[in-house]
Coordinates of C-alpha atoms in Angstrom, one line a residue:
M1 CA 2.7 20.9 -3.3
V2 CA 0.2 18.4 -1.9
K3 CA -3.4 19.7 -2.1
V4 CA -5.7 19.3 0.9
A5 CA -9.4 19.3 1.3
V6 CA -10.8 20.6 4.6
V7 CA -14.0 18.7 5.6
G8 CA -16.0 20.8 8.1
S9 CA -15.1 24.5 8.2
G10 CA -17.0 25.8 11.2
Y11 CA -15.9 26.4 14.7
W12 CA -12.4 24.9 14.4
G13 CA -12.3 24.0 10.7
K14 CA -12.1 27.6 9.6
N15 CA -8.7 27.8 11.3
L16 CA -7.5 24.8 9.4
V17 CA -8.8 26.4 6.2
R18 CA -6.8 29.6 6.9
N19 CA -3.6 27.7 7.7
F20 CA -3.6 25.4 4.8
H21 CA -4.4 28.3 2.5
T22 CA -1.4 30.2 4.0
L23 CA 0.8 27.2 3.4
G24 CA -0.3 27.1 -0.3
A25 CA -1.9 23.6 0.1
L26 CA -5.6 24.3 0.3
G27 CA -7.3 22.6 -2.6
A28 CA -11.0 22.3 -1.5
I29 CA -13.5 23.0 1.3
C30 CA -16.4 20.7 2.1
D31 CA -19.2 21.8 4.3
K32 CA -22.9 21.2 4.6
D33 CA -23.8 24.9 5.1
P34 CA -24.1 26.7 1.7
R35 CA -23.7 30.1 3.4
V36 CA -20.3 29.0 4.8
L37 CA -19.2 27.8 1.4
A38 CA -20.3 31.0 -0.2
K39 CA -18.3 33.0 2.3
F40 CA -15.1 30.9 1.8
K41 CA -15.5 30.9 -2.0
D42 CA -15.4 34.7 -1.9
M43 CA -12.4 34.8 0.5
Y44 CA -10.3 32.2 -1.2
K45 CA -10.5 32.7 -4.9
G46 CA -10.0 29.6 -7.1
I47 CA -10.6 27.1 -4.3
S48 CA -13.1 24.3 -5.0
V49 CA -16.1 23.9 -2.7
C50 CA -18.7 21.2 -2.2
R51 CA -21.4 20.1 0.2
D52 CA -21.2 16.4 -0.5
F53 CA -18.2 14.6 1.0
D54 CA -18.4 11.9 -1.7
N55 CA -17.6 14.6 -4.3
L56 CA -14.1 14.6 -3.0
L57 CA -13.8 10.9 -3.8
D58 CA -15.6 10.6 -7.1
G59 CA -13.7 13.1 -9.2
S60 CA -16.4 15.8 -9.1
V61 CA -13.9 18.1 -7.3
P62 CA -10.5 18.6 -8.8
K63 CA -8.0 16.1 -7.4
V64 CA -6.9 16.4 -3.8
E65 CA -4.3 14.0 -2.3
A66 CA -5.2 14.6 1.3
M67 CA -8.1 15.6 3.6
V68 CA -8.5 17.0 7.0
I69 CA -11.6 15.9 9.0
A70 CA -12.8 18.7 11.3
T71 CA -16.4 17.6 11.7
P72 CA -18.1 16.6 15.0
A73 CA -16.4 13.5 16.5
E74 CA -19.3 11.2 15.7
H75 CA -18.5 11.5 12.0
H76 CA -14.7 11.0 12.3
Y77 CA -14.6 7.3 11.7
I78 CA -16.8 6.9 8.7
L79 CA -15.4 10.0 6.9
A80 CA -11.8 9.0 7.6
K81 CA -12.4 5.4 6.5
K82 CA -13.9 6.6 3.2
G83 CA -10.9 8.8 2.6
I84 CA -8.4 6.1 3.5
L85 CA -10.1 3.6 1.2
A86 CA -10.0 6.2 -1.6
G87 CA -6.2 6.4 -1.2
K88 CA -6.2 9.8 0.5
H89 CA -3.8 10.9 3.3
V90 CA -6.0 11.8 6.3
F91 CA -5.6 14.2 9.2
V92 CA -8.4 13.6 11.8
E93 CA -9.1 16.2 14.5
K94 CA -9.2 14.7 18.0
P95 CA -10.5 12.2 18.9
L96 CA -9.5 9.7 16.3
S97 CA -12.9 8.0 16.7
L98 CA -15.4 7.2 19.5
T99 CA -14.4 3.6 20.1
E100 CA -11.1 1.7 20.2
E101 CA -12.4 -0.8 17.6
E102 CA -13.0 2.0 15.1
G103 CA -9.6 3.5 15.8
Q104 CA -7.9 0.2 15.3
D105 CA -9.7 -0.3 12.0
L106 CA -8.5 3.1 10.8
V107 CA -4.9 2.4 11.8
E108 CA -4.9 -0.9 10.0
L109 CA -6.7 0.5 6.9
A110 CA -4.1 3.3 6.6
E111 CA -1.3 0.8 6.8
Q112 CA -2.9 -1.5 4.2
N113 CA -3.5 1.4 1.8
Q114 CA -0.1 3.0 2.5
V115 CA -1.4 6.4 3.4
I116 CA -0.6 8.8 6.2
L117 CA -3.0 8.9 9.1
M118 CA -2.5 11.7 11.6
V119 CA -4.5 12.9 14.6
G120 CA -5.0 16.5 15.6
H121 CA -3.3 16.5 19.1
I122 CA -2.2 20.1 18.6
L123 CA -0.4 20.6 21.9
Q124 CA 2.4 18.3 20.7
Y125 CA 3.2 21.0 18.1
H126 CA 3.2 23.8 20.7
S127 CA 6.7 25.3 21.1
A128 CA 6.3 25.5 24.9
V129 CA 5.3 21.8 25.1
I130 CA 8.2 20.8 22.9
K131 CA 10.5 22.8 25.2
L132 CA 8.9 21.1 28.3
K133 CA 9.6 17.7 26.8
E134 CA 13.3 18.8 26.4
L135 CA 13.4 19.7 30.1
V136 CA 11.9 16.3 31.1
V137 CA 14.3 14.3 28.9
S138 CA 17.4 16.3 29.9
G139 CA 16.7 15.6 33.6
E140 CA 16.4 19.3 34.4
L141 CA 13.3 18.6 36.5
G142 CA 14.8 15.4 38.1
K143 CA 12.7 12.3 38.6
I144 CA 9.1 13.1 37.6
Q145 CA 6.7 12.4 40.5
Y146 CA 3.4 13.9 39.6
L147 CA 1.5 15.8 36.9
Y148 CA -1.8 17.5 36.8
S149 CA -3.7 19.6 34.2
N150 CA -6.6 22.0 34.3
R151 CA -8.5 22.7 31.1
L152 CA -11.4 24.9 32.1
N153 CA -13.7 27.4 30.4
I154 CA -17.1 28.8 30.1
G155 CA -17.3 28.0 26.4
K156 CA -18.8 25.9 23.7
I157 CA -21.0 23.2 25.2
R158 CA -21.6 20.2 23.0
A159 CA -24.5 17.7 22.9
E160 CA -22.8 15.1 20.7
E161 CA -19.9 14.5 23.2
N162 CA -19.2 15.1 26.8
I163 CA -16.5 17.2 28.3
L164 CA -14.1 14.3 28.7
W165 CA -14.0 13.5 25.0
S166 CA -14.1 17.2 24.1
F167 CA -11.3 18.6 26.3
A168 CA -9.3 15.8 27.8
P169 CA -7.7 14.3 24.6
H170 CA -5.2 17.2 24.5
D171 CA -3.9 16.6 28.0
I172 CA -3.9 12.8 27.8
S173 CA -1.8 13.1 24.6
V174 CA 0.8 15.4 26.2
I175 CA 1.0 13.4 29.4
L176 CA 1.6 10.1 27.6
M177 CA 4.2 11.8 25.4
L178 CA 6.1 13.3 28.4
L179 CA 6.2 10.0 30.3
G180 CA 6.7 7.7 27.4
E181 CA 4.4 5.0 28.8
M182 CA 0.8 4.0 29.1
P183 CA -1.0 4.1 32.5
E184 CA -1.8 0.8 34.3
T185 CA -5.0 2.1 35.9
V186 CA -7.5 4.8 35.2
Y187 CA -10.4 6.1 37.2
A188 CA -12.7 9.1 36.6
T189 CA -15.6 10.9 38.3
G190 CA -17.7 13.7 37.0
G191 CA -21.0 15.6 37.1
S192 CA -23.8 16.2 34.6
Y193 CA -25.5 19.6 35.3
L194 CA -26.9 20.8 32.0
Q195 CA -27.8 17.7 30.1
Q196 CA -28.6 14.2 31.5
Q197 CA -25.8 11.7 31.2
I198 CA -23.5 14.2 29.4
P199 CA -20.9 15.2 32.1
D200 CA -19.9 18.9 32.1
T201 CA -17.0 18.3 34.5
T202 CA -14.7 15.3 35.0
L203 CA -11.6 14.5 37.1
T204 CA -9.5 11.6 35.7
T205 CA -6.6 9.9 37.6
L206 CA -3.9 8.0 35.7
D207 CA -1.6 5.7 37.6
F208 CA 1.6 4.8 35.6
P209 CA 3.8 1.7 36.1
G210 CA 6.8 3.9 36.8
G211 CA 5.1 5.2 39.9
V212 CA 4.0 8.6 38.5
N213 CA 0.4 9.8 39.0
A214 CA -1.5 12.3 36.9
H215 CA -4.8 14.1 37.3
I216 CA -6.8 15.8 34.5
F217 CA -9.6 18.2 35.5
V218 CA -11.8 19.4 32.6
S219 CA -14.9 21.6 32.7
W220 CA -16.9 23.9 30.4
L221 CA -18.8 25.3 33.4
H222 CA -16.0 27.5 34.8
P223 CA -16.1 31.2 35.4
F224 CA -12.8 31.9 33.5
K225 CA -10.5 30.2 31.0
E226 CA -7.6 28.2 32.4
Q227 CA -5.3 25.9 30.6
K228 CA -2.4 24.7 32.7
L229 CA -0.2 21.6 32.9
V230 CA 2.0 21.2 36.0
V231 CA 4.9 18.8 36.1
V232 CA 6.4 18.1 39.5
G233 CA 10.0 16.7 39.6
D234 CA 12.2 16.0 42.6
K235 CA 14.5 18.9 41.5
K236 CA 12.2 21.5 39.9
M237 CA 8.6 22.0 38.9
A238 CA 7.5 23.3 35.5
V239 CA 4.2 24.9 34.6
F240 CA 2.9 25.2 31.0
D241 CA 0.2 28.0 31.0
D242 CA -1.3 28.4 27.6
V243 CA -3.4 31.4 28.7
S244 CA -0.5 33.4 30.0
R245 CA 1.6 35.7 27.7
E246 CA 4.7 33.8 28.9
K247 CA 3.9 30.1 28.3
L248 CA 6.5 28.1 30.3
F249 CA 7.8 28.6 33.9
L250 CA 10.2 26.8 36.1
Y251 CA 9.9 26.7 39.9
P252 CA 13.2 25.6 41.5
H253 CA 11.6 25.1 44.9
K254 CA 13.3 22.6 47.2
I255 CA 12.2 20.5 50.2
E256 CA 14.7 20.4 53.0
W257 CA 14.5 18.1 56.0
I258 CA 15.2 19.8 59.3
N259 CA 15.1 17.7 62.4
R260 CA 13.2 15.0 60.3
I261 CA 10.6 17.5 59.3
P262 CA 10.1 18.5 55.7
K263 CA 10.3 22.2 55.0
A264 CA 9.4 24.0 51.7
C265 CA 12.1 26.4 50.6
K266 CA 10.7 28.6 47.8
A267 CA 12.8 30.1 45.0
E268 CA 12.2 32.7 42.4
T269 CA 10.1 31.8 39.4
E270 CA 12.1 31.4 36.2
I271 CA 10.5 32.2 32.8
V272 CA 11.7 29.8 30.2
P273 CA 12.2 31.6 26.8
V274 CA 10.3 30.0 24.0
Q275 CA 10.3 30.9 20.3
M276 CA 6.6 30.8 19.5
E277 CA 5.0 29.7 16.3
E278 CA 1.2 29.2 15.9
P279 CA 0.8 25.5 17.0
L280 CA -1.9 24.8 14.4
R281 CA 0.3 26.2 11.6
A282 CA 3.2 23.9 12.8
E283 CA 0.8 21.0 12.9
C284 CA -0.5 21.6 9.4
K285 CA 3.0 22.0 8.1
H286 CA 4.0 18.7 9.8
F287 CA 1.2 16.9 8.0
L288 CA 2.3 18.2 4.6
E289 CA 6.0 17.3 5.3
C290 CA 5.0 13.8 6.4
I291 CA 3.2 13.2 3.1
E292 CA 5.9 14.7 0.9
N293 CA 8.7 12.7 2.7
N294 CA 6.7 9.6 3.6
H295 CA 7.4 10.0 7.3
L296 CA 5.4 8.9 10.3
P297 CA 3.6 11.9 11.9
K298 CA 4.5 12.7 15.5
T299 CA 0.8 12.1 16.3
D300 CA 0.2 9.2 14.0
G301 CA -2.7 6.8 14.2
Y302 CA -1.1 4.7 16.9
E303 CA -0.6 7.8 19.1
G304 CA -4.2 8.6 18.5
L305 CA -5.2 5.0 19.4
R306 CA -3.3 5.2 22.7
V307 CA -5.2 8.3 23.7
L308 CA -8.4 6.7 22.6
Q309 CA -7.7 3.7 24.9
V310 CA -7.2 6.0 27.9
L311 CA -10.4 7.9 27.0
Q312 CA -12.4 4.7 26.7
A313 CA -11.1 3.5 30.1
S314 CA -12.0 6.9 31.6
Q315 CA -15.5 6.6 30.2
E316 CA -15.9 3.1 31.5
S317 CA -14.9 4.4 35.0
L318 CA -17.4 7.3 34.7
N319 CA -20.1 4.8 33.8
Q320 CA -19.3 2.8 36.9
N321 CA -19.3 5.8 39.3
G322 CA -15.5 6.1 39.5
A323 CA -14.5 2.4 39.5
T324 CA -10.8 1.7 38.9
I325 CA -10.3 0.4 35.4
W326 CA -7.2 -1.6 34.5
L327 CA -6.3 -0.5 31.1
G328 CA -6.3 -4.0 29.8
Q329 CA -10.0 -4.2 30.8
S330 CA -10.9 -1.4 28.5
S331 CA -8.3 -1.7 25.7
K332 CA -7.8 -5.4 25.4
L333 CA -4.3 -4.9 26.7
K334 CA -3.3 -7.2 29.6
A335 CA -2.8 -5.4 32.9
E336 CA 0.4 -7.5 33.5
R337 CA 3.3 -6.2 31.4
K338 CA 4.9 -8.8 29.2
P339 CA 8.7 -8.7 28.8
R340 CA 9.7 -6.9 25.6
K341 CA 12.1 -4.3 24.3
P342 CA 11.3 -0.9 25.8
L343 CA 9.7 1.5 23.4
S344 CA 11.7 4.6 22.8
V345 CA 10.4 7.9 24.2
E346 CA 12.3 10.2 21.9
P347 CA 11.0 11.5 19.6
S348 CA 7.6 12.0 21.3
A349 CA 5.8 9.7 18.8
L350 CA 6.9 6.1 19.7
S351 CA 9.3 4.9 17.0
Y352 CA 7.6 1.6 16.3
F353 CA 4.5 -0.3 17.4
V354 CA 4.3 -3.6 19.2
H355 CA 1.0 -5.2 20.2
E356 CA 0.9 -6.1 23.9
S357 CA 0.4 -9.8 23.0
S358 CA 3.8 -9.9 21.3
Y359 CA 7.3 -10.4 22.7
I360 CA 10.5 -8.6 21.8
D361 CA 13.8 -10.0 23.2
D362 CA 16.2 -7.5 24.7
D363 CA 19.0 -7.5 22.1
V364 CA 16.7 -7.0 19.0
E365 CA 16.9 -4.1 16.6
V366 CA 13.5 -2.8 15.3
G367 CA 13.4 0.2 12.9
A368 CA 11.2 3.2 13.1
G369 CA 7.7 2.9 11.7
T370 CA 7.6 -0.9 12.0
R371 CA 4.3 -2.5 13.2
I372 CA 4.4 -5.8 15.0
W373 CA 0.9 -7.3 15.5
H374 CA -0.7 -10.0 17.7
F375 CA 1.0 -13.0 19.2
S376 CA 4.4 -12.5 17.4
R377 CA 7.9 -13.0 18.7
I378 CA 11.2 -11.4 17.7
L379 CA 14.0 -13.6 19.0
T380 CA 17.5 -12.6 20.3
G381 CA 20.0 -11.1 17.8
S382 CA 17.5 -10.4 15.1
R383 CA 17.3 -7.2 13.1
V384 CA 14.0 -5.8 11.7
G385 CA 14.2 -2.7 9.4
Q386 CA 12.1 0.4 9.2
N387 CA 8.5 0.6 8.1
C388 CA 7.9 -3.2 8.1
T389 CA 4.6 -4.9 8.8
I390 CA 4.8 -8.0 10.9
G391 CA 1.5 -9.8 11.0
Q392 CA -0.1 -12.2 13.5
N393 CA 1.7 -15.2 14.9
V394 CA 5.0 -14.5 13.2
V395 CA 8.4 -15.7 14.6
I396 CA 11.6 -14.0 13.5
G397 CA 15.0 -15.4 14.6
P398 CA 17.1 -15.9 16.4
D399 CA 19.7 -13.9 14.4
A400 CA 17.5 -13.4 11.4
V401 CA 17.6 -10.3 9.3
V402 CA 14.6 -8.5 7.8
G403 CA 15.2 -5.4 5.7
N404 CA 13.3 -2.1 5.4
G405 CA 9.7 -2.0 4.1
C406 CA 9.1 -5.8 4.3
K407 CA 5.6 -7.2 4.8
I408 CA 5.3 -10.6 6.6
Q409 CA 1.8 -11.9 6.8
N410 CA 0.3 -14.2 9.4
N411 CA 1.8 -17.5 10.5
V412 CA 5.3 -17.2 9.1
S413 CA 8.5 -18.3 10.8
V414 CA 11.7 -16.5 9.6
Y415 CA 14.4 -18.8 11.0
K416 CA 18.0 -18.3 11.8
G417 CA 20.0 -18.2 8.5
V418 CA 17.2 -16.5 6.6
T419 CA 17.8 -12.9 5.3
L420 CA 15.1 -10.8 3.7
E421 CA 16.4 -7.8 1.8
D422 CA 14.3 -4.6 1.5
E423 CA 10.6 -4.6 0.4
V424 CA 10.2 -8.4 0.5
F425 CA 6.5 -9.7 0.7
C426 CA 5.8 -12.9 2.5
G427 CA 2.2 -14.1 2.1
P428 CA 0.3 -16.1 4.8
S429 CA 1.9 -19.3 6.0
V430 CA 5.1 -19.1 3.8
V431 CA 7.5 -21.8 5.0
F432 CA 11.3 -21.3 5.4
T433 CA 13.6 -24.1 6.4
N434 CA 17.3 -23.9 7.6
V435 CA 18.3 -27.6 7.8
Y436 CA 18.3 -29.7 4.7
N437 CA 18.0 -33.2 6.2
P438 CA 16.6 -32.8 9.8
R439 CA 16.2 -35.6 12.3
A440 CA 14.5 -35.2 15.6
N441 CA 17.3 -37.2 17.4
I442 CA 20.3 -35.6 15.6
R443 CA 21.3 -32.0 16.3
R444 CA 22.3 -30.3 13.1
M445 CA 22.1 -26.6 14.0
D446 CA 25.8 -26.3 13.0
E447 CA 24.8 -27.4 9.5
L448 CA 22.4 -24.5 8.8
R449 CA 22.1 -23.5 5.2
S450 CA 21.5 -19.8 4.6
T451 CA 18.5 -18.5 2.5
L452 CA 18.6 -15.1 0.9
V453 CA 15.5 -13.3 -0.5
K454 CA 16.5 -10.3 -2.5
K455 CA 14.9 -6.9 -2.7
G456 CA 11.3 -6.7 -3.9
A457 CA 10.6 -10.4 -4.1
T458 CA 7.1 -11.8 -3.5
L459 CA 6.6 -15.1 -1.8
G460 CA 3.0 -16.3 -2.3
A461 CA 0.8 -17.9 0.4
N462 CA 1.8 -21.4 1.5
C463 CA 4.9 -21.6 -0.7
T464 CA 7.9 -23.4 0.7
I465 CA 11.5 -22.2 0.3
V466 CA 14.0 -25.1 0.8
C467 CA 17.1 -23.8 2.7
G468 CA 20.3 -22.9 1.0
R469 CA 18.7 -21.0 -1.9
T470 CA 18.7 -17.5 -3.2
I471 CA 15.4 -15.9 -4.4
G472 CA 16.3 -13.2 -7.0
G473 CA 15.2 -9.6 -6.8
Y474 CA 11.5 -8.9 -7.7
A475 CA 11.0 -12.7 -8.3
F476 CA 7.4 -13.9 -7.8
I477 CA 6.9 -17.2 -6.1
G478 CA 3.3 -18.5 -6.7
A479 CA 1.0 -19.7 -3.9
G480 CA 1.8 -23.2 -2.9
A481 CA 5.0 -23.5 -4.9
V482 CA 8.0 -25.5 -3.6
V483 CA 11.3 -23.8 -4.4
T484 CA 14.3 -26.3 -4.5
N485 CA 16.7 -24.3 -6.7
D486 CA 18.0 -20.7 -6.9
V487 CA 15.5 -18.3 -8.5
P488 CA 16.7 -15.7 -11.0
D489 CA 15.7 -12.0 -10.8
Y490 CA 12.1 -11.2 -12.0
A491 CA 11.3 -14.9 -12.4
L492 CA 7.7 -16.2 -12.0
M493 CA 7.9 -19.6 -10.2
L494 CA 5.0 -22.0 -10.1
G495 CA 4.5 -25.7 -9.2
S496 CA 6.2 -28.4 -7.1
P497 CA 9.1 -28.4 -7.7
A498 CA 8.8 -24.8 -8.8
R499 CA 9.6 -24.0 -12.5
I500 CA 10.1 -20.7 -14.3
L501 CA 6.8 -20.0 -16.1
G502 CA 7.4 -16.3 -17.0
Y503 CA 8.8 -13.1 -15.7
M504 CA 7.4 -10.2 -13.6
C505 CA 7.8 -6.5 -13.7
E506 CA 9.0 -4.7 -10.6
C507 CA 5.4 -3.4 -10.2
G508 CA 4.0 -7.0 -10.1
I509 CA 2.6 -7.3 -13.7
K510 CA 3.6 -10.3 -15.8
L511 CA 5.9 -9.4 -18.8
N512 CA 5.4 -10.6 -22.3
F513 CA 8.7 -10.9 -24.2
N514 CA 9.1 -10.5 -27.9
N515 CA 12.6 -11.0 -29.3
N516 CA 13.9 -11.0 -25.8
R517 CA 12.4 -7.5 -25.0
A518 CA 9.4 -6.6 -23.0
Q519 CA 7.7 -3.4 -21.8
C520 CA 5.3 -3.4 -18.9
K521 CA 1.8 -2.4 -20.0
T522 CA 1.2 -0.7 -16.6
C523 CA 4.3 1.2 -15.6
E524 CA 6.0 1.1 -19.0
K525 CA 9.4 -0.1 -17.7
S526 CA 11.4 -1.9 -20.3
Y527 CA 13.4 -5.2 -19.9
K528 CA 15.8 -7.4 -21.8
K529 CA 16.2 -11.2 -21.5
E530 CA 19.4 -13.3 -22.1
G531 CA 18.7 -16.9 -21.5
N532 CA 16.8 -17.0 -18.2
I533 CA 18.4 -13.8 -17.0
V534 CA 16.1 -10.7 -17.1
F535 CA 17.3 -7.2 -16.4
P536 CA 16.0 -3.6 -16.9
A537 CA 16.7 -2.3 -20.4
N538 CA 17.5 1.3 -19.4

């Protein structure tokens, strides 16, 4: 079982402590208050405690593989960044950070360090919200026309963040999930009554490209607690009421036109049965399962980043007294939508990420968990596998094949005829070709020569692969090398033309053979060599 450290165990953190302990995953508690730590040390026997966050990273506290950041929002970025750089899986309570730039940094660092990054948008783990999503997707409500949410209370008032950043992330997260798209414009108004320039109430309006509008009203100056989300369709209306004993309701009201005049025809309210589980427990369990199975969380870093973009746009509108903000103006996304393959809306976390500056042709396959970054293009007929990283200014296709878990760095063109098997690494500016003797004035596309790069191979920066060759599994092509012949499995190739100058372990460490046998000093895998052919010994 993965062991988790909970960082910040106060107002909300104590609930995370309780749930991870119940799930058998609580490894440590970090809090600045010694009285809180003393209390928890007495409650949870055998659990490590510390006051210094760095103790979780320097070995002072028995090893934990993951951490949950439940501190005030202003500390989320720096603590999450430290955890990610230390190789820890990180669950950050909302919001992910306080700026889009910080959020983007965390997402990229998590990907580079191959750790799970999850954001605490708890409503996506609420049984009633999951059922509401099913009603939307199934068409039970008809065409969605309008949504609005109220999150109101006379409750905990913060000085480090305003009501927008404290309450609204929950509703933004759910609305984006239900609609499966980002808003085009955002505008927000609010009032500061207790503390100057810290709004206590805000009303945010989101306008979506599909024609749907949404309003989010949040306040911590309200006489009673109310947490409702209303979804209005052209067939039925649904209400999620988190304060009510029954959580989800359907209103099959109809509008009939009589003599060209619309008339409301009310129907009996229907209670939608929901099998309830504590949402926080479900969320904590999901984090552990994602770590154990190496799955993307439902509310991963990219989902958190999308919510952050809407929050930042809302804040900009507040700062400008309710001015309309095109989302591109606040999030560096262009307001005009570029043609690309539609992102899936099921499951609720989008299946792959495409930066808005990139283009995806219509008949392209992209696997779940893949990330396609700035100014890249995936051309018609191409297939890109799961959990790939496609860097900046990359062109794939047409009709190229990229396997699962590949990493293609900046400025690489994977042309037609090139196939990358699983877990291939292409360094910056790797060059592929597909015609052996090109001429500008002679068309030779019917003379393409195929190139195959087998599983686990590494192609170093600026190397060139002349077409018609096969790069063996786990081969290592050095930076700047020019490959003109087939490359055996595990071979280390250097120079121009490239020559075999050794062999590499699957983990990327050079092997030293003695009597045609070698054992990796790092991972201890054993190999045999017959001529220039290397293969695992066991």
